[in-house]
């Protein structure tokens, strides 16, 4: 059997992965808070853990792997969106879940086996909270229930932060009912305008952190294999999950492996609305950037390193994928190439797997390229964006005229003009492919706009 090695945040080293039960391997990944469209940073985590899901299914068999990813459908951000729009909370969450599933599907992400919604597990959250109080790990105060951080000696071990760093990172709320500034909310009161449920502490709603602890225990018990998410969740969310779950269920070990993907930048800068470089997956899809291209770019950087999304990377990915699609269009999947599997099994080295696909493509091994691509979530059966688009005869006359002008400029060594013509064609959605002998071919892409030909 293929040996899998994964970087375990818990131990800060790469380790051989051995499941608790090879016939019942379980992975839980923190999902979205459903109040708006998923942005590209959200998508990176989805593609990373989808790649891990595919690897585990390949090695252990699809019937032996269970992947759970939750929806947080009760949150102050959702409440604020409802108040601002006058819409019912349930309508907002249903719509947003639909958007999320559609957008992640466009990236060829497999659906998890289990997709629990927080509001379906309120009873389990109340039961866990009661248990933590009974065991001396939590206390009720002024309608709130708070976790007593000092009752958990290992608190902070996952992130490795000092108390001062944790206080700063958690943006600790100062409240008179807290025994310690680091204590965090398990349950909080709701007013008449806020969703709430009856509880021993009055009408209220759960804190964010207790949600995942209750849901994962309901489905996976006190011990399971892998817990994942973006590294922005490492603290405080995952640190608090460990504290709650280990104190509520000391007989278990909670997650054996913790995995976190690094963050995403855009053109070398942090993605931010204030910088004007913040965009959602839907924004990119509406710009005619295919989901397969987005996935390829996300796979091109190792999950443990910060990733920089650039238009050049997207353009290069589209060019590569067009060539590969042309190569495999009549191929039949072979057995998965061993080097591709080994790369991915070595801490999800998807860039290495793509490099191996380049080698297979160069060798003309279409069947192996197809098998490798399908393993990585490429070459979906209904994927046709790469096929040359058809244009009317008069439009093609204009394209050919520009190609001729470019060729003449290159012949005269007027490379500035040649580059300008190529840029004009690219802006109109026409990709220029140079052939041997000085010839060029025009490929009409999905983004083709004849009005930009001039």
Short mmCIF file of C-alpha atoms in Angstrom, two decimals:
data_model
loop_
_atom_site.label_atom_id
_atom_site.label_comp_id
_atom_site.label_asym_id
_atom_site.label_seq_id
_atom_site.Cartn_x
_atom_site.Cartn_y
_atom_site.Cartn_z
CA UNK A 1 0.00 0.00 0.00
CA UNK A 2 1.17 3.52 -0.79
CA UNK A 3 2.66 5.27 2.22
CA UNK A 4 1.12 8.68 2.90
CA UNK A 5 3.07 11.40 4.69
CA UNK A 6 1.35 14.55 5.95
CA UNK A 7 2.54 17.60 7.85
CA UNK A 8 0.85 17.42 11.23
CA UNK A 9 0.30 20.88 12.74
CA UNK A 10 -0.10 19.16 16.09
CA UNK A 11 3.52 17.93 16.12
CA UNK A 12 4.98 20.49 13.65
CA UNK A 13 6.54 17.80 11.49
CA UNK A 14 5.78 15.58 8.55
CA UNK A 15 4.69 12.13 9.68
CA UNK A 16 3.61 8.85 8.19
CA UNK A 17 -0.17 8.80 8.23
CA UNK A 18 -1.69 5.68 9.78
CA UNK A 19 -5.48 5.71 10.16
CA UNK A 20 -7.13 4.64 13.39
CA UNK A 21 -9.14 2.17 11.34
CA UNK A 22 -8.26 1.66 7.68
CA UNK A 23 -11.80 0.47 7.01
CA UNK A 24 -13.35 3.61 8.52
CA UNK A 25 -11.09 6.59 7.86
CA UNK A 26 -12.66 9.92 8.93
CA UNK A 27 -11.78 13.51 7.97
CA UNK A 28 -13.48 16.68 9.17
CA UNK A 29 -12.87 20.10 7.59
CA UNK A 30 -14.30 23.39 8.81
CA UNK A 31 -16.67 24.76 6.21
CA UNK A 32 -18.07 28.21 5.43
CA UNK A 33 -20.19 30.64 7.39
CA UNK A 34 -22.99 31.06 4.90
CA UNK A 35 -23.81 34.72 4.48
CA UNK A 36 -22.01 35.60 1.21
CA UNK A 37 -20.19 34.21 -1.82
CA UNK A 38 -17.02 32.16 -1.28
CA UNK A 39 -13.85 34.06 -2.13
CA UNK A 40 -10.73 32.60 -3.70
CA UNK A 41 -9.08 32.03 -0.31
CA UNK A 42 -12.05 29.88 0.72
CA UNK A 43 -11.69 27.97 -2.53
CA UNK A 44 -8.04 27.17 -1.85
CA UNK A 45 -8.95 25.26 1.31
CA UNK A 46 -11.69 23.39 -0.56
CA UNK A 47 -9.31 22.31 -3.35
CA UNK A 48 -6.57 21.33 -0.87
CA UNK A 49 -8.81 19.04 1.16
CA UNK A 50 -10.58 17.77 -1.93
CA UNK A 51 -7.13 16.65 -3.14
CA UNK A 52 -6.56 14.90 0.18
CA UNK A 53 -10.00 13.26 -0.05
CA UNK A 54 -9.14 11.98 -3.54
CA UNK A 55 -5.80 10.64 -2.30
CA UNK A 56 -7.36 8.81 0.66
CA UNK A 57 -10.02 7.29 -1.61
CA UNK A 58 -7.34 6.16 -4.06
CA UNK A 59 -5.22 4.50 -1.37
CA UNK A 60 -7.87 3.13 1.02
CA UNK A 61 -10.92 2.80 -1.24
CA UNK A 62 -13.86 5.16 -1.60
CA UNK A 63 -16.08 3.02 0.64
CA UNK A 64 -13.65 3.34 3.54
CA UNK A 65 -13.28 7.12 3.68
CA UNK A 66 -15.80 9.55 5.18
CA UNK A 67 -15.34 13.27 4.61
CA UNK A 68 -17.40 15.75 6.66
CA UNK A 69 -17.49 19.51 6.05
CA UNK A 70 -19.94 21.67 7.96
CA UNK A 71 -22.00 24.76 7.24
CA UNK A 72 -22.13 27.41 9.96
CA UNK A 73 -25.67 28.72 9.47
CA UNK A 74 -25.99 30.57 12.80
CA UNK A 75 -23.60 33.47 13.26
CA UNK A 76 -23.60 37.19 14.00
CA UNK A 77 -22.50 37.93 10.41
CA UNK A 78 -25.60 36.17 9.13
CA UNK A 79 -27.75 38.04 11.63
CA UNK A 80 -26.24 41.35 10.49
CA UNK A 81 -26.86 40.51 6.83
CA UNK A 82 -30.50 39.70 7.61
CA UNK A 83 -30.93 42.95 9.53
CA UNK A 84 -29.32 44.98 6.73
CA UNK A 85 -31.38 43.40 3.93
CA UNK A 86 -34.66 42.70 5.70
CA UNK A 87 -34.48 39.11 4.48
CA UNK A 88 -35.25 36.01 6.50
CA UNK A 89 -32.14 34.27 7.83
CA UNK A 90 -33.18 30.90 6.44
CA UNK A 91 -33.52 32.39 2.95
CA UNK A 92 -30.02 33.88 3.17
CA UNK A 93 -28.41 30.65 4.36
CA UNK A 94 -30.23 28.44 1.83
CA UNK A 95 -29.28 30.75 -1.02
CA UNK A 96 -25.66 30.99 0.11
CA UNK A 97 -25.31 27.22 0.53
CA UNK A 98 -26.63 26.83 -3.01
CA UNK A 99 -24.08 29.36 -4.29
CA UNK A 100 -21.29 27.61 -2.42
CA UNK A 101 -22.11 24.15 -3.75
CA UNK A 102 -22.40 25.48 -7.30
CA UNK A 103 -19.12 27.42 -7.17
CA UNK A 104 -17.16 24.58 -5.56
CA UNK A 105 -18.68 22.18 -8.07
CA UNK A 106 -17.31 24.41 -10.85
CA UNK A 107 -13.87 23.72 -9.35
CA UNK A 108 -14.56 19.96 -9.63
CA UNK A 109 -14.59 19.54 -5.85
CA UNK A 110 -16.21 16.27 -4.83
CA UNK A 111 -19.11 16.63 -2.43
CA UNK A 112 -18.24 15.52 1.11
CA UNK A 113 -20.08 12.47 2.42
CA UNK A 114 -21.54 14.50 5.30
CA UNK A 115 -22.41 18.22 5.28
CA UNK A 116 -23.92 19.00 8.70
CA UNK A 117 -25.58 22.35 9.40
CA UNK A 118 -24.98 23.87 12.81
CA UNK A 119 -28.66 24.63 13.46
CA UNK A 120 -29.46 20.91 13.27
CA UNK A 121 -27.16 20.19 16.22
CA UNK A 122 -28.26 22.70 18.86
CA UNK A 123 -29.35 19.91 21.21
CA UNK A 124 -25.93 18.27 21.00
CA UNK A 125 -24.23 21.61 21.68
CA UNK A 126 -26.38 22.18 24.78
CA UNK A 127 -25.61 18.66 26.03
CA UNK A 128 -21.86 19.15 25.56
CA UNK A 129 -22.02 22.51 27.29
CA UNK A 130 -23.88 21.01 30.26
CA UNK A 131 -21.26 18.27 30.45
CA UNK A 132 -18.40 20.78 30.47
CA UNK A 133 -20.05 22.68 33.32
CA UNK A 134 -20.55 19.46 35.29
CA UNK A 135 -16.87 18.56 34.87
CA UNK A 136 -15.70 21.99 36.03
CA UNK A 137 -14.49 23.18 32.62
CA UNK A 138 -17.18 25.80 32.05
CA UNK A 139 -19.38 28.17 34.05
CA UNK A 140 -22.59 30.13 33.59
CA UNK A 141 -22.59 33.90 34.08
CA UNK A 142 -25.23 36.50 33.19
CA UNK A 143 -26.96 34.34 30.61
CA UNK A 144 -23.64 33.26 29.07
CA UNK A 145 -21.71 30.03 29.43
CA UNK A 146 -17.95 30.35 29.15
CA UNK A 147 -15.19 27.79 28.84
CA UNK A 148 -12.67 28.00 31.67
CA UNK A 149 -9.35 28.07 29.82
CA UNK A 150 -7.35 27.60 33.02
CA UNK A 151 -8.99 24.19 33.46
CA UNK A 152 -7.23 22.93 30.31
CA UNK A 153 -3.46 22.66 30.95
CA UNK A 154 -2.59 22.03 27.29
CA UNK A 155 -4.44 25.07 25.97
CA UNK A 156 -2.31 26.76 23.28
CA UNK A 157 -0.36 23.62 22.32
CA UNK A 158 -1.71 23.46 18.75
CA UNK A 159 -0.77 26.99 17.77
CA UNK A 160 2.25 27.19 20.06
CA UNK A 161 1.37 30.76 21.08
CA UNK A 162 2.12 32.53 24.31
CA UNK A 163 -0.74 33.85 26.43
CA UNK A 164 -0.02 37.41 25.27
CA UNK A 165 -0.05 36.35 21.62
CA UNK A 166 -3.25 34.40 22.13
CA UNK A 167 -4.97 37.35 23.76
CA UNK A 168 -3.96 39.58 20.84
CA UNK A 169 -4.84 36.98 18.22
CA UNK A 170 -8.24 36.25 19.68
CA UNK A 171 -9.16 39.94 19.96
CA UNK A 172 -10.32 39.08 23.45
CA UNK A 173 -13.58 40.67 24.52
CA UNK A 174 -13.32 42.22 27.95
CA UNK A 175 -16.44 41.36 29.93
CA UNK A 176 -17.17 41.61 33.66
CA UNK A 177 -18.69 38.13 33.77
CA UNK A 178 -15.45 36.46 32.62
CA UNK A 179 -13.18 34.86 35.20
CA UNK A 180 -10.23 35.15 32.81
CA UNK A 181 -9.82 37.29 29.66
CA UNK A 182 -9.07 34.15 27.61
CA UNK A 183 -12.30 32.37 28.56
CA UNK A 184 -14.47 31.98 25.48
CA UNK A 185 -18.21 31.73 24.88
CA UNK A 186 -20.02 28.41 24.59
CA UNK A 187 -23.51 29.91 24.83
CA UNK A 188 -24.81 33.48 24.71
CA UNK A 189 -28.19 35.13 25.19
CA UNK A 190 -30.40 36.18 22.28
CA UNK A 191 -32.71 39.15 22.13
CA UNK A 192 -36.09 39.30 20.38
CA UNK A 193 -34.46 40.13 17.02
CA UNK A 194 -31.83 37.39 17.18
CA UNK A 195 -32.31 33.65 16.55
CA UNK A 196 -32.39 31.67 19.76
CA UNK A 197 -33.23 28.35 21.38
CA UNK A 198 -34.36 27.44 24.87
CA UNK A 199 -31.60 26.22 27.15
CA UNK A 200 -30.88 25.79 30.89
CA UNK A 201 -29.33 29.28 30.77
CA UNK A 202 -32.24 30.99 29.03
CA UNK A 203 -33.06 31.65 25.41
CA UNK A 204 -29.85 31.95 23.46
CA UNK A 205 -27.57 30.59 20.76
CA UNK A 206 -24.24 28.76 20.62
CA UNK A 207 -20.82 30.29 20.38
CA UNK A 208 -18.94 29.51 17.17
CA UNK A 209 -16.37 27.09 18.57
CA UNK A 210 -18.78 24.63 20.20
CA UNK A 211 -20.49 23.96 16.87
CA UNK A 212 -17.72 21.86 15.31
CA UNK A 213 -16.96 20.00 18.54
CA UNK A 214 -20.58 18.89 18.82
CA UNK A 215 -21.01 18.03 15.15
CA UNK A 216 -17.78 16.07 14.79
CA UNK A 217 -18.51 14.08 17.96
CA UNK A 218 -22.00 13.27 16.75
CA UNK A 219 -20.64 11.79 13.51
CA UNK A 220 -17.13 10.58 14.37
CA UNK A 221 -17.07 10.04 18.13
CA UNK A 222 -14.26 11.12 20.45
CA UNK A 223 -11.38 10.09 18.15
CA UNK A 224 -10.95 10.43 14.39
CA UNK A 225 -8.19 10.78 11.84
CA UNK A 226 -7.82 14.22 10.27
CA UNK A 227 -9.08 17.72 11.04
CA UNK A 228 -8.36 20.47 8.53
CA UNK A 229 -8.90 24.08 7.55
CA UNK A 230 -7.11 27.28 6.66
CA UNK A 231 -4.32 28.39 8.98
CA UNK A 232 -6.42 31.39 10.01
CA UNK A 233 -8.55 28.86 11.92
CA UNK A 234 -5.65 27.40 13.90
CA UNK A 235 -6.22 29.99 16.59
CA UNK A 236 -8.59 30.57 18.20
CA UNK A 237 -11.10 28.24 16.53
CA UNK A 238 -9.17 24.97 16.39
CA UNK A 239 -7.41 25.63 19.67
CA UNK A 240 -10.80 26.07 21.31
CA UNK A 241 -12.20 22.97 19.62
CA UNK A 242 -9.41 20.86 21.09
CA UNK A 243 -9.96 22.32 24.55
CA UNK A 244 -13.71 21.69 24.53
CA UNK A 245 -13.54 18.22 23.03
CA UNK A 246 -10.62 16.92 25.07
CA UNK A 247 -12.22 18.14 28.31
CA UNK A 248 -15.68 16.82 27.41
CA UNK A 249 -14.30 13.47 26.21
CA UNK A 250 -10.95 12.82 27.96
CA UNK A 251 -11.21 9.17 26.99
CA UNK A 252 -10.56 10.13 23.35
CA UNK A 253 -7.79 11.82 21.42
CA UNK A 254 -9.94 14.00 19.12
CA UNK A 255 -8.05 14.49 15.80
CA UNK A 256 -4.87 12.48 15.18
CA UNK A 257 -3.65 14.80 12.42
CA UNK A 258 -4.24 18.54 12.07
CA UNK A 259 -3.67 20.08 8.66
CA UNK A 260 -3.77 23.75 7.71
CA UNK A 261 -3.34 25.40 4.33
CA UNK A 262 -1.54 28.72 3.97
CA UNK A 263 -3.25 31.92 2.85
CA UNK A 264 -3.69 33.43 -0.59
CA UNK A 265 -2.48 36.68 -2.14
CA UNK A 266 -3.43 38.43 -5.36
CA UNK A 267 -0.67 39.81 -7.59
CA UNK A 268 1.72 39.83 -4.63
CA UNK A 269 -0.59 41.61 -2.20
CA UNK A 270 -2.95 40.47 0.53
CA UNK A 271 -6.45 40.05 -0.84
CA UNK A 272 -8.47 42.96 0.53
CA UNK A 273 -11.57 44.89 -0.42
CA UNK A 274 -9.74 48.13 0.42
CA UNK A 275 -7.07 47.30 -2.19
CA UNK A 276 -9.66 46.45 -4.81
CA UNK A 277 -8.19 42.95 -5.32
CA UNK A 278 -10.85 40.99 -3.45
CA UNK A 279 -12.90 38.66 -5.60
CA UNK A 280 -15.08 35.62 -5.28
CA UNK A 281 -14.99 32.39 -7.23
CA UNK A 282 -18.14 33.56 -8.98
CA UNK A 283 -16.38 36.77 -10.04
CA UNK A 284 -13.70 34.72 -11.80
CA UNK A 285 -16.22 32.39 -13.42
CA UNK A 286 -18.17 35.39 -14.72
CA UNK A 287 -14.91 36.73 -16.16
CA UNK A 288 -14.87 33.54 -18.26
CA UNK A 289 -12.00 31.99 -16.31
CA UNK A 290 -12.97 28.29 -16.30
CA UNK A 291 -13.22 26.47 -13.02
CA UNK A 292 -10.67 23.95 -14.27
CA UNK A 293 -8.16 26.76 -14.79
CA UNK A 294 -8.79 28.09 -11.27
CA UNK A 295 -8.25 24.60 -9.85
CA UNK A 296 -5.03 24.15 -11.85
CA UNK A 297 -3.62 27.42 -10.50
CA UNK A 298 -4.56 26.48 -6.93
CA UNK A 299 -2.85 23.09 -7.32
CA UNK A 300 0.29 24.73 -8.68
CA UNK A 301 1.49 25.93 -5.26
CA UNK A 302 2.04 23.59 -2.31
CA UNK A 303 -0.73 23.99 0.25
CA UNK A 304 1.78 24.73 3.01
CA UNK A 305 3.12 27.82 1.22
CA UNK A 306 1.44 31.19 0.65
CA UNK A 307 -0.08 31.27 -2.82
CA UNK A 308 -0.08 34.22 -5.20
CA UNK A 309 -2.93 34.36 -7.72
CA UNK A 310 -1.92 36.22 -10.86
CA UNK A 311 -3.52 36.68 -14.25
CA UNK A 312 -0.33 35.36 -15.85
CA UNK A 313 -0.66 32.10 -13.91
CA UNK A 314 -4.28 31.78 -15.06
CA UNK A 315 -3.29 32.44 -18.68
CA UNK A 316 -0.46 29.90 -18.53
CA UNK A 317 -2.75 27.33 -16.91
CA UNK A 318 -5.32 27.79 -19.67
CA UNK A 319 -2.64 27.31 -22.34
CA UNK A 320 -1.35 24.13 -20.71
CA UNK A 321 -4.81 22.68 -20.19
CA UNK A 322 -5.80 23.31 -23.81
CA UNK A 323 -2.76 21.34 -24.97
CA UNK A 324 -3.50 18.53 -22.53
CA UNK A 325 -7.17 18.38 -23.49
CA UNK A 326 -6.20 18.12 -27.14
CA UNK A 327 -3.78 15.32 -26.24
CA UNK A 328 -6.26 13.26 -24.19
CA UNK A 329 -9.46 13.83 -26.18
CA UNK A 330 -9.33 10.27 -27.60
CA UNK A 331 -7.45 8.69 -24.69
CA UNK A 332 -8.65 6.03 -22.28
CA UNK A 333 -7.56 6.23 -18.63
CA UNK A 334 -4.64 3.97 -17.75
CA UNK A 335 -3.55 2.95 -14.29
CA UNK A 336 -2.52 5.97 -12.26
CA UNK A 337 1.13 6.82 -12.83
CA UNK A 338 3.12 5.81 -9.76
CA UNK A 339 5.15 9.01 -9.67
CA UNK A 340 1.99 11.15 -9.69
CA UNK A 341 0.58 9.16 -6.76
CA UNK A 342 3.88 9.33 -4.88
CA UNK A 343 4.05 13.11 -5.27
CA UNK A 344 0.55 13.61 -3.88
CA UNK A 345 1.12 11.03 -1.13
CA UNK A 346 4.14 13.06 -0.02
CA UNK A 347 2.27 15.77 1.88
CA UNK A 348 0.00 16.68 -1.05
CA UNK A 349 2.79 17.75 -3.39
CA UNK A 350 0.39 18.68 -6.18
CA UNK A 351 2.95 20.95 -7.92
CA UNK A 352 5.19 17.88 -8.28
CA UNK A 353 2.27 15.88 -9.68
CA UNK A 354 1.61 18.59 -12.29
CA UNK A 355 5.31 18.60 -13.18
CA UNK A 356 5.09 14.84 -13.75
CA UNK A 357 2.06 15.41 -15.99
CA UNK A 358 4.16 17.78 -18.11
CA UNK A 359 6.71 14.98 -18.51
CA UNK A 360 4.03 12.46 -19.48
CA UNK A 361 2.50 14.92 -21.95
CA UNK A 362 5.91 15.61 -23.50
CA UNK A 363 6.34 11.86 -23.96
CA UNK A 364 2.93 11.70 -25.65
CA UNK A 365 1.47 9.28 -23.06
CA UNK A 366 -2.12 10.47 -23.41
CA UNK A 367 -3.65 7.66 -21.37
CA UNK A 368 -1.37 8.36 -18.40
CA UNK A 369 -2.01 12.11 -18.63
CA UNK A 370 -5.76 11.50 -18.60
CA UNK A 371 -5.57 9.21 -15.54
CA UNK A 372 -3.35 11.65 -13.66
CA UNK A 373 -5.56 14.61 -14.52
CA UNK A 374 -8.72 12.86 -13.40
CA UNK A 375 -7.02 11.94 -10.11
CA UNK A 376 -6.21 15.62 -9.57
CA UNK A 377 -9.74 16.76 -10.45
CA UNK A 378 -9.02 17.83 -14.05
CA UNK A 379 -10.57 16.69 -17.36
CA UNK A 380 -14.18 16.50 -16.19
CA UNK A 381 -16.43 14.72 -18.70
CA UNK A 382 -18.58 17.83 -19.31
CA UNK A 383 -15.58 20.16 -19.64
CA UNK A 384 -15.58 21.82 -23.08
CA UNK A 385 -14.26 25.34 -22.46
CA UNK A 386 -10.94 24.43 -24.09
CA UNK A 387 -12.42 23.61 -27.48
CA UNK A 388 -11.80 26.27 -30.14
CA UNK A 389 -14.74 28.63 -30.47
CA UNK A 390 -16.31 29.32 -33.82
CA UNK A 391 -16.45 32.84 -35.24
CA UNK A 392 -18.22 34.20 -38.30
CA UNK A 393 -16.34 34.46 -41.58
CA UNK A 394 -16.12 38.25 -41.52
CA UNK A 395 -14.74 38.20 -37.96
CA UNK A 396 -12.14 35.61 -38.96
CA UNK A 397 -11.11 37.85 -41.84
CA UNK A 398 -10.31 40.56 -39.28
CA UNK A 399 -8.42 38.08 -37.11
CA UNK A 400 -6.39 36.84 -40.07
CA UNK A 401 -5.60 40.43 -41.05
CA UNK A 402 -4.19 41.06 -37.59
CA UNK A 403 -2.18 37.83 -37.72
CA UNK A 404 -0.74 38.92 -41.06
CA UNK A 405 0.11 42.36 -39.67
CA UNK A 406 1.88 40.69 -36.75
CA UNK A 407 3.85 38.38 -39.04
CA UNK A 408 4.93 41.32 -41.21
CA UNK A 409 6.01 43.29 -38.15
CA UNK A 410 8.07 40.33 -36.91
CA UNK A 411 9.67 39.98 -40.37
CA UNK A 412 10.67 43.66 -40.22
CA UNK A 413 11.92 43.10 -36.65
CA UNK A 414 9.38 45.60 -35.40
CA UNK A 415 8.78 43.55 -32.27
CA UNK A 416 7.02 46.35 -30.44
CA UNK A 417 4.29 46.40 -33.09
CA UNK A 418 4.14 42.59 -33.17
CA UNK A 419 3.66 42.51 -29.41
CA UNK A 420 1.00 45.22 -29.62
CA UNK A 421 -0.99 43.22 -32.19
CA UNK A 422 -0.73 40.09 -30.07
CA UNK A 423 -1.92 42.06 -27.02
CA UNK A 424 -4.86 43.40 -29.03
CA UNK A 425 -5.84 39.88 -30.04
CA UNK A 426 -5.45 38.64 -26.46
CA UNK A 427 -7.66 41.46 -25.18
CA UNK A 428 -10.33 40.32 -27.64
CA UNK A 429 -10.06 36.74 -26.38
CA UNK A 430 -7.94 35.37 -29.23
CA UNK A 431 -4.94 33.27 -28.23
CA UNK A 432 -2.06 33.30 -30.72
CA UNK A 433 -0.20 30.00 -31.05
CA UNK A 434 3.09 30.23 -32.95
CA UNK A 435 3.85 27.25 -35.17
CA UNK A 436 7.13 26.05 -36.72
CA UNK A 437 8.19 27.93 -39.82
CA UNK A 438 7.00 31.31 -38.65
CA UNK A 439 3.30 30.50 -38.99
CA UNK A 440 0.71 31.48 -36.37
CA UNK A 441 -2.70 30.10 -35.50
CA UNK A 442 -5.57 31.91 -33.81
CA UNK A 443 -7.55 30.12 -31.10
CA UNK A 444 -10.88 31.71 -30.20
CA UNK A 445 -11.31 31.42 -26.42
CA UNK A 446 -14.32 31.55 -24.14
CA UNK A 447 -13.65 35.25 -23.49
CA UNK A 448 -13.85 36.18 -27.21
CA UNK A 449 -15.25 39.67 -27.90
CA UNK A 450 -15.10 40.67 -31.59
CA UNK A 451 -15.77 44.33 -30.73
CA UNK A 452 -12.26 44.53 -29.29
CA UNK A 453 -10.57 43.52 -32.55
CA UNK A 454 -10.59 47.14 -33.76
#
